[in-house]
PDB file of C-alpha atoms in Angstrom:
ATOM      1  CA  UNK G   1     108.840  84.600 116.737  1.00 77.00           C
ATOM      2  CA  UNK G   2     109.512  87.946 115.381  1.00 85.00           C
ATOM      3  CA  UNK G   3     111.782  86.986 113.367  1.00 84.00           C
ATOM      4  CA  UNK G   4     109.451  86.895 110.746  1.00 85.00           C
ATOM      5  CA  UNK G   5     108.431  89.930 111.130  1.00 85.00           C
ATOM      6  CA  UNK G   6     112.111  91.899 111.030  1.00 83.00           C
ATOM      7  CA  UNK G   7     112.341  89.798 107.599  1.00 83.00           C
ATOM      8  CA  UNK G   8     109.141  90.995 106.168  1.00 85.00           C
ATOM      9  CA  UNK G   9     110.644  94.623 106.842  1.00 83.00           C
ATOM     10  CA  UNK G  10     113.776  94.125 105.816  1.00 81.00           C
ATOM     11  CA  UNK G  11     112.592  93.125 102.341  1.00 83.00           C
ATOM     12  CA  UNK G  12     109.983  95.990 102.218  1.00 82.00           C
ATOM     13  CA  UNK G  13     113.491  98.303 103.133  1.00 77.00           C
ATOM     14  CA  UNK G  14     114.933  97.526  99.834  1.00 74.00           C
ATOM     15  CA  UNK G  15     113.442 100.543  98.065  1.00 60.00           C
ATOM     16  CA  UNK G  16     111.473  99.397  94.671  1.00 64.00           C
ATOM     17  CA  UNK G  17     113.546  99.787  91.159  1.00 60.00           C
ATOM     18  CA  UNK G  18     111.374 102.136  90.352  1.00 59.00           C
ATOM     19  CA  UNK G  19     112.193 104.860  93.075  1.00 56.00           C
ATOM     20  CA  UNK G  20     115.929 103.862  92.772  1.00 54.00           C
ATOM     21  CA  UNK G  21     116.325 105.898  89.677  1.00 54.00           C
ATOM     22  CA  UNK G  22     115.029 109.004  91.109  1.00 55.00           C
ATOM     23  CA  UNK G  23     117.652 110.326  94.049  1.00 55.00           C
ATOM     24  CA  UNK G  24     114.529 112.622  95.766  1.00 53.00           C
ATOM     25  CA  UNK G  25     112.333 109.708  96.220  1.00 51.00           C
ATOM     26  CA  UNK G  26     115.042 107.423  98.063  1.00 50.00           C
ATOM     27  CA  UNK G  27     115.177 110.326 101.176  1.00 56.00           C
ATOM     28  CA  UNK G  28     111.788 110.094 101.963  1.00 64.00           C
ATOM     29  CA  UNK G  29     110.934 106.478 101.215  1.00 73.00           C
ATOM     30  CA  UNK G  30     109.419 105.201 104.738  1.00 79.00           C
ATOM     31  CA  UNK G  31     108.837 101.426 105.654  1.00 83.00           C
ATOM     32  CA  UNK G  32     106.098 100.885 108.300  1.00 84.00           C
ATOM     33  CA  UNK G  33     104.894  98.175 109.746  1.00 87.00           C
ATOM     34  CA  UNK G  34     102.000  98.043 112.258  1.00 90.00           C
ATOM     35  CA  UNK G  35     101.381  95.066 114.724  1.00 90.00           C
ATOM     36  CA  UNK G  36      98.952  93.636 116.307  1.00 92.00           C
ATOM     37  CA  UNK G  37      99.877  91.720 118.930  1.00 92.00           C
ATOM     38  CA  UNK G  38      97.097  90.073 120.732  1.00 88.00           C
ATOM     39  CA  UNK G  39      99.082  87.129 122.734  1.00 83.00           C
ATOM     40  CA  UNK G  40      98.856  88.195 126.428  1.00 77.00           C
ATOM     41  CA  UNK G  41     100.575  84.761 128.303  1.00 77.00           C
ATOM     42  CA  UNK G  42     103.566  85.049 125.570  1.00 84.00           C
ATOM     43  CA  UNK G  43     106.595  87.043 125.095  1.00 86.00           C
ATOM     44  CA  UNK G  44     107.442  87.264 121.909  1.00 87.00           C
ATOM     45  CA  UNK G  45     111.427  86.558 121.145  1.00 84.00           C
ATOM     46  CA  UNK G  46     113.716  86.992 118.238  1.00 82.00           C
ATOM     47  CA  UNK G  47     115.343  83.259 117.113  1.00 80.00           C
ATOM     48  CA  UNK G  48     118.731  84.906 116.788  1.00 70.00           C
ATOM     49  CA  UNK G  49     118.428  87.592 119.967  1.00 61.00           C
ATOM     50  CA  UNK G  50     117.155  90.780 118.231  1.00 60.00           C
ATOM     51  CA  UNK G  51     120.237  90.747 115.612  1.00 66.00           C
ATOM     52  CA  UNK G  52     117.670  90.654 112.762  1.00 66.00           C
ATOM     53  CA  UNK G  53     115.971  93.932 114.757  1.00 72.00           C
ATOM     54  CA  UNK G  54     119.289  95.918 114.927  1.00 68.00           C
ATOM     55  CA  UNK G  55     119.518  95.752 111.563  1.00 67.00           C
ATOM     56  CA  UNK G  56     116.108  96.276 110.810  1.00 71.00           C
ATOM     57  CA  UNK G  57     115.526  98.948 113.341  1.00 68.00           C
ATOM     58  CA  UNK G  58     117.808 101.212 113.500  1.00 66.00           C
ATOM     59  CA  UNK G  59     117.147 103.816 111.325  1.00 69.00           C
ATOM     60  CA  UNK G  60     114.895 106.676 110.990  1.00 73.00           C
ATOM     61  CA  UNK G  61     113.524 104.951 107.060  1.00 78.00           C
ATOM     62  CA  UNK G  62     111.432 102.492 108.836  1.00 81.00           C
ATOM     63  CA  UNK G  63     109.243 102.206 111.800  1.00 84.00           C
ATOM     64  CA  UNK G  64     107.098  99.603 113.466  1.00 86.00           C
ATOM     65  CA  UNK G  65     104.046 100.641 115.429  1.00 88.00           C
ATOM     66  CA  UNK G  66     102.357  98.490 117.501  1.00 90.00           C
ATOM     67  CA  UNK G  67      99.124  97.854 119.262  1.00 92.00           C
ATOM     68  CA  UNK G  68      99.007  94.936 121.706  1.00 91.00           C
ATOM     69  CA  UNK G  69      95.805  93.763 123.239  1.00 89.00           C
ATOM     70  CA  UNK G  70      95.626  91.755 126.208  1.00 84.00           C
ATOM     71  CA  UNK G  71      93.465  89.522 128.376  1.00 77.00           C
ATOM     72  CA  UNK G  72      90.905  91.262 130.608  1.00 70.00           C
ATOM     73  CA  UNK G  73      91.936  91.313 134.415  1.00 65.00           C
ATOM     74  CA  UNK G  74      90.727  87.958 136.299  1.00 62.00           C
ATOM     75  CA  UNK G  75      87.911  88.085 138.898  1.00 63.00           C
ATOM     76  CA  UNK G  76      90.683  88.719 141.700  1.00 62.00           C
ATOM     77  CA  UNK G  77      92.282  91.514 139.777  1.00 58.00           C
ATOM     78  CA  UNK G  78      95.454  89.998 138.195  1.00 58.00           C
ATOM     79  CA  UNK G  79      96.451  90.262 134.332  1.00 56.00           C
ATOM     80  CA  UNK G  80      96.173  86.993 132.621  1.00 58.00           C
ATOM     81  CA  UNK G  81      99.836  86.823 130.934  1.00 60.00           C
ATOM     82  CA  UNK G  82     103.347  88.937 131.238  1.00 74.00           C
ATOM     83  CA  UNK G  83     101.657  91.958 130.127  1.00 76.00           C
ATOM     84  CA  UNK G  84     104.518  93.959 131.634  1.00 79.00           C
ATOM     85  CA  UNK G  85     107.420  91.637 129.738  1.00 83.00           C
ATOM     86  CA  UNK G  86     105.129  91.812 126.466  1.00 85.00           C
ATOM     87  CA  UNK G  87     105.125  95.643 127.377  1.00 84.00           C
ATOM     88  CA  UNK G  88     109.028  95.497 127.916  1.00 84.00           C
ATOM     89  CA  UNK G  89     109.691  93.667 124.759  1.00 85.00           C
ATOM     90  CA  UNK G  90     108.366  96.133 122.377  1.00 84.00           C
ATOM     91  CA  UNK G  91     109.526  99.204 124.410  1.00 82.00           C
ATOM     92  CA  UNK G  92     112.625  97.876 124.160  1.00 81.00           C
ATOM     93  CA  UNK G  93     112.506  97.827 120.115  1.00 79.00           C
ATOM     94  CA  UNK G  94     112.346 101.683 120.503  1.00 76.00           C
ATOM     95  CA  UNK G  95     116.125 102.772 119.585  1.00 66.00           C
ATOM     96  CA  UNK G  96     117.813 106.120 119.390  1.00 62.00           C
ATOM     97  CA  UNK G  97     117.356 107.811 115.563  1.00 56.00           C
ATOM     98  CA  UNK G  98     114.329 105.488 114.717  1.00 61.00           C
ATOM     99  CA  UNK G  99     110.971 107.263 113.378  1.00 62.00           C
ATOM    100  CA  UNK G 100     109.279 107.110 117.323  1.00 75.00           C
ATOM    101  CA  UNK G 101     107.041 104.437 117.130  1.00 82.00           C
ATOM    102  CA  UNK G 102     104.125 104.419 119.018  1.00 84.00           C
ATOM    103  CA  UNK G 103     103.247 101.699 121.209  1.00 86.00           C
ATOM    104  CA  UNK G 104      99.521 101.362 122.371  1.00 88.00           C
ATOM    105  CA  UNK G 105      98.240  98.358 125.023  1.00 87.00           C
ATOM    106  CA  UNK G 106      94.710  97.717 125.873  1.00 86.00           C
ATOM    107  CA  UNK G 107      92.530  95.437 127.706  1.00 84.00           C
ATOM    108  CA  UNK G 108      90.486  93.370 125.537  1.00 82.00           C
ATOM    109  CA  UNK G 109      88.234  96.916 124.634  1.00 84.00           C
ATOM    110  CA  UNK G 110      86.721  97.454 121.485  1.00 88.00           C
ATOM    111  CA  UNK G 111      86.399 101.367 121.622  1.00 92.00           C
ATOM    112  CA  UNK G 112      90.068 102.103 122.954  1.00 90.00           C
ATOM    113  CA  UNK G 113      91.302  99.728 120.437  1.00 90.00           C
ATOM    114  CA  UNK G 114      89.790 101.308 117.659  1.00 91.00           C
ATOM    115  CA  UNK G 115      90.950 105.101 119.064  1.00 90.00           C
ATOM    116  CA  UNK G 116      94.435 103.659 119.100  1.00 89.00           C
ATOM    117  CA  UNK G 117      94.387 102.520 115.769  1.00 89.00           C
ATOM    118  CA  UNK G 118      92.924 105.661 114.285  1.00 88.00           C
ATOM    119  CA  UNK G 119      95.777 107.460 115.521  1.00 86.00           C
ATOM    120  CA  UNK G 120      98.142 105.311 113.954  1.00 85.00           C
ATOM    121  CA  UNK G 121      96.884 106.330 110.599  1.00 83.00           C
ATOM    122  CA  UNK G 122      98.925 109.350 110.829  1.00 79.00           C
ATOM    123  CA  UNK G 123     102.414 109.239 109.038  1.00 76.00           C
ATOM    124  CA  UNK G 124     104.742 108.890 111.093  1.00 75.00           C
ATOM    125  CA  UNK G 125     106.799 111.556 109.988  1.00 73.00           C
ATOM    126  CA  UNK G 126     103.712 113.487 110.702  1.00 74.00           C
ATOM    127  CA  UNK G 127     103.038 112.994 114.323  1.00 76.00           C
ATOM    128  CA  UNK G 128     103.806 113.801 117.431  1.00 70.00           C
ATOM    129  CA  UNK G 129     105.807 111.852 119.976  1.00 71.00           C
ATOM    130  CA  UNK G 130     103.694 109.472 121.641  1.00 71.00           C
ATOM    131  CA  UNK G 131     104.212 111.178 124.913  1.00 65.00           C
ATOM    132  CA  UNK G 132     102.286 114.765 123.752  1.00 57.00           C
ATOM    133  CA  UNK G 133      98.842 112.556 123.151  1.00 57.00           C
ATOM    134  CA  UNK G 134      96.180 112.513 125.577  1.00 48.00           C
TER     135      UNK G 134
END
């Protein structure tokens, strides 16, 4: 349920007291959240259909990159799982004005996994859009 997860943002929105007092800091406070979602037979869902994400989501203060690993193809070539609803579901938390998250999938492969999360050590106010890396 990801649920959870728009709650454990939400509360990590609220900027700390001590940044409150200084105007400069509030503009360029940034909430991210990476996940790693390794679950490649289930879709992950929101308990009360994404309302907790529209809040969450929608502006350009927080953003919420993730990295989902799935299941290594079968011996007759199929994906174990709804790796294209999994795929789907995130894409879908993408909304206009956020801070472009990036959104990485891999087969069950150490080495891309680890490329993908190196480049999500950038700020994201920093990168590029997903769509300019090679």
């Amino acid at each position: 349920d990801m649920t959870s997860v728009a709650t454990i943002l939400t509360e990590a929105k609220r900027a700390p007291t001590s940044m409150q007092r200084h105007d400069t800091c509030v503009d360029t406070f940034l909430v991210r959240g990476i996940l790693l979602y390794g679950r490649s037979g289930v879709v992950p869902t929101f308990c009360d259909n994404t309302l907790a994400w529209r809040d969450v989501g929608s502006g350009a203060d927080m953003v919420l990159d993730v990295l989902y690993v799935h299941a290594k193809k079968t011996d007759d070539g199929t994906i174990v799982g709804s790796r294209s609803e999994v795929l789907a579901f995130f894409t879908d938390l993408d909304r206009e004005g956020s801070s472009r998250p990036y959104i990485f999938e891999h087969q069950l492969n150490p080495k891309r996994v680890l490329i993908s999360a190196a480049q999500l050590a950038a700020h994201a106010r920093q990168r590029p859009g997903q769509g300019l890396l090679m």
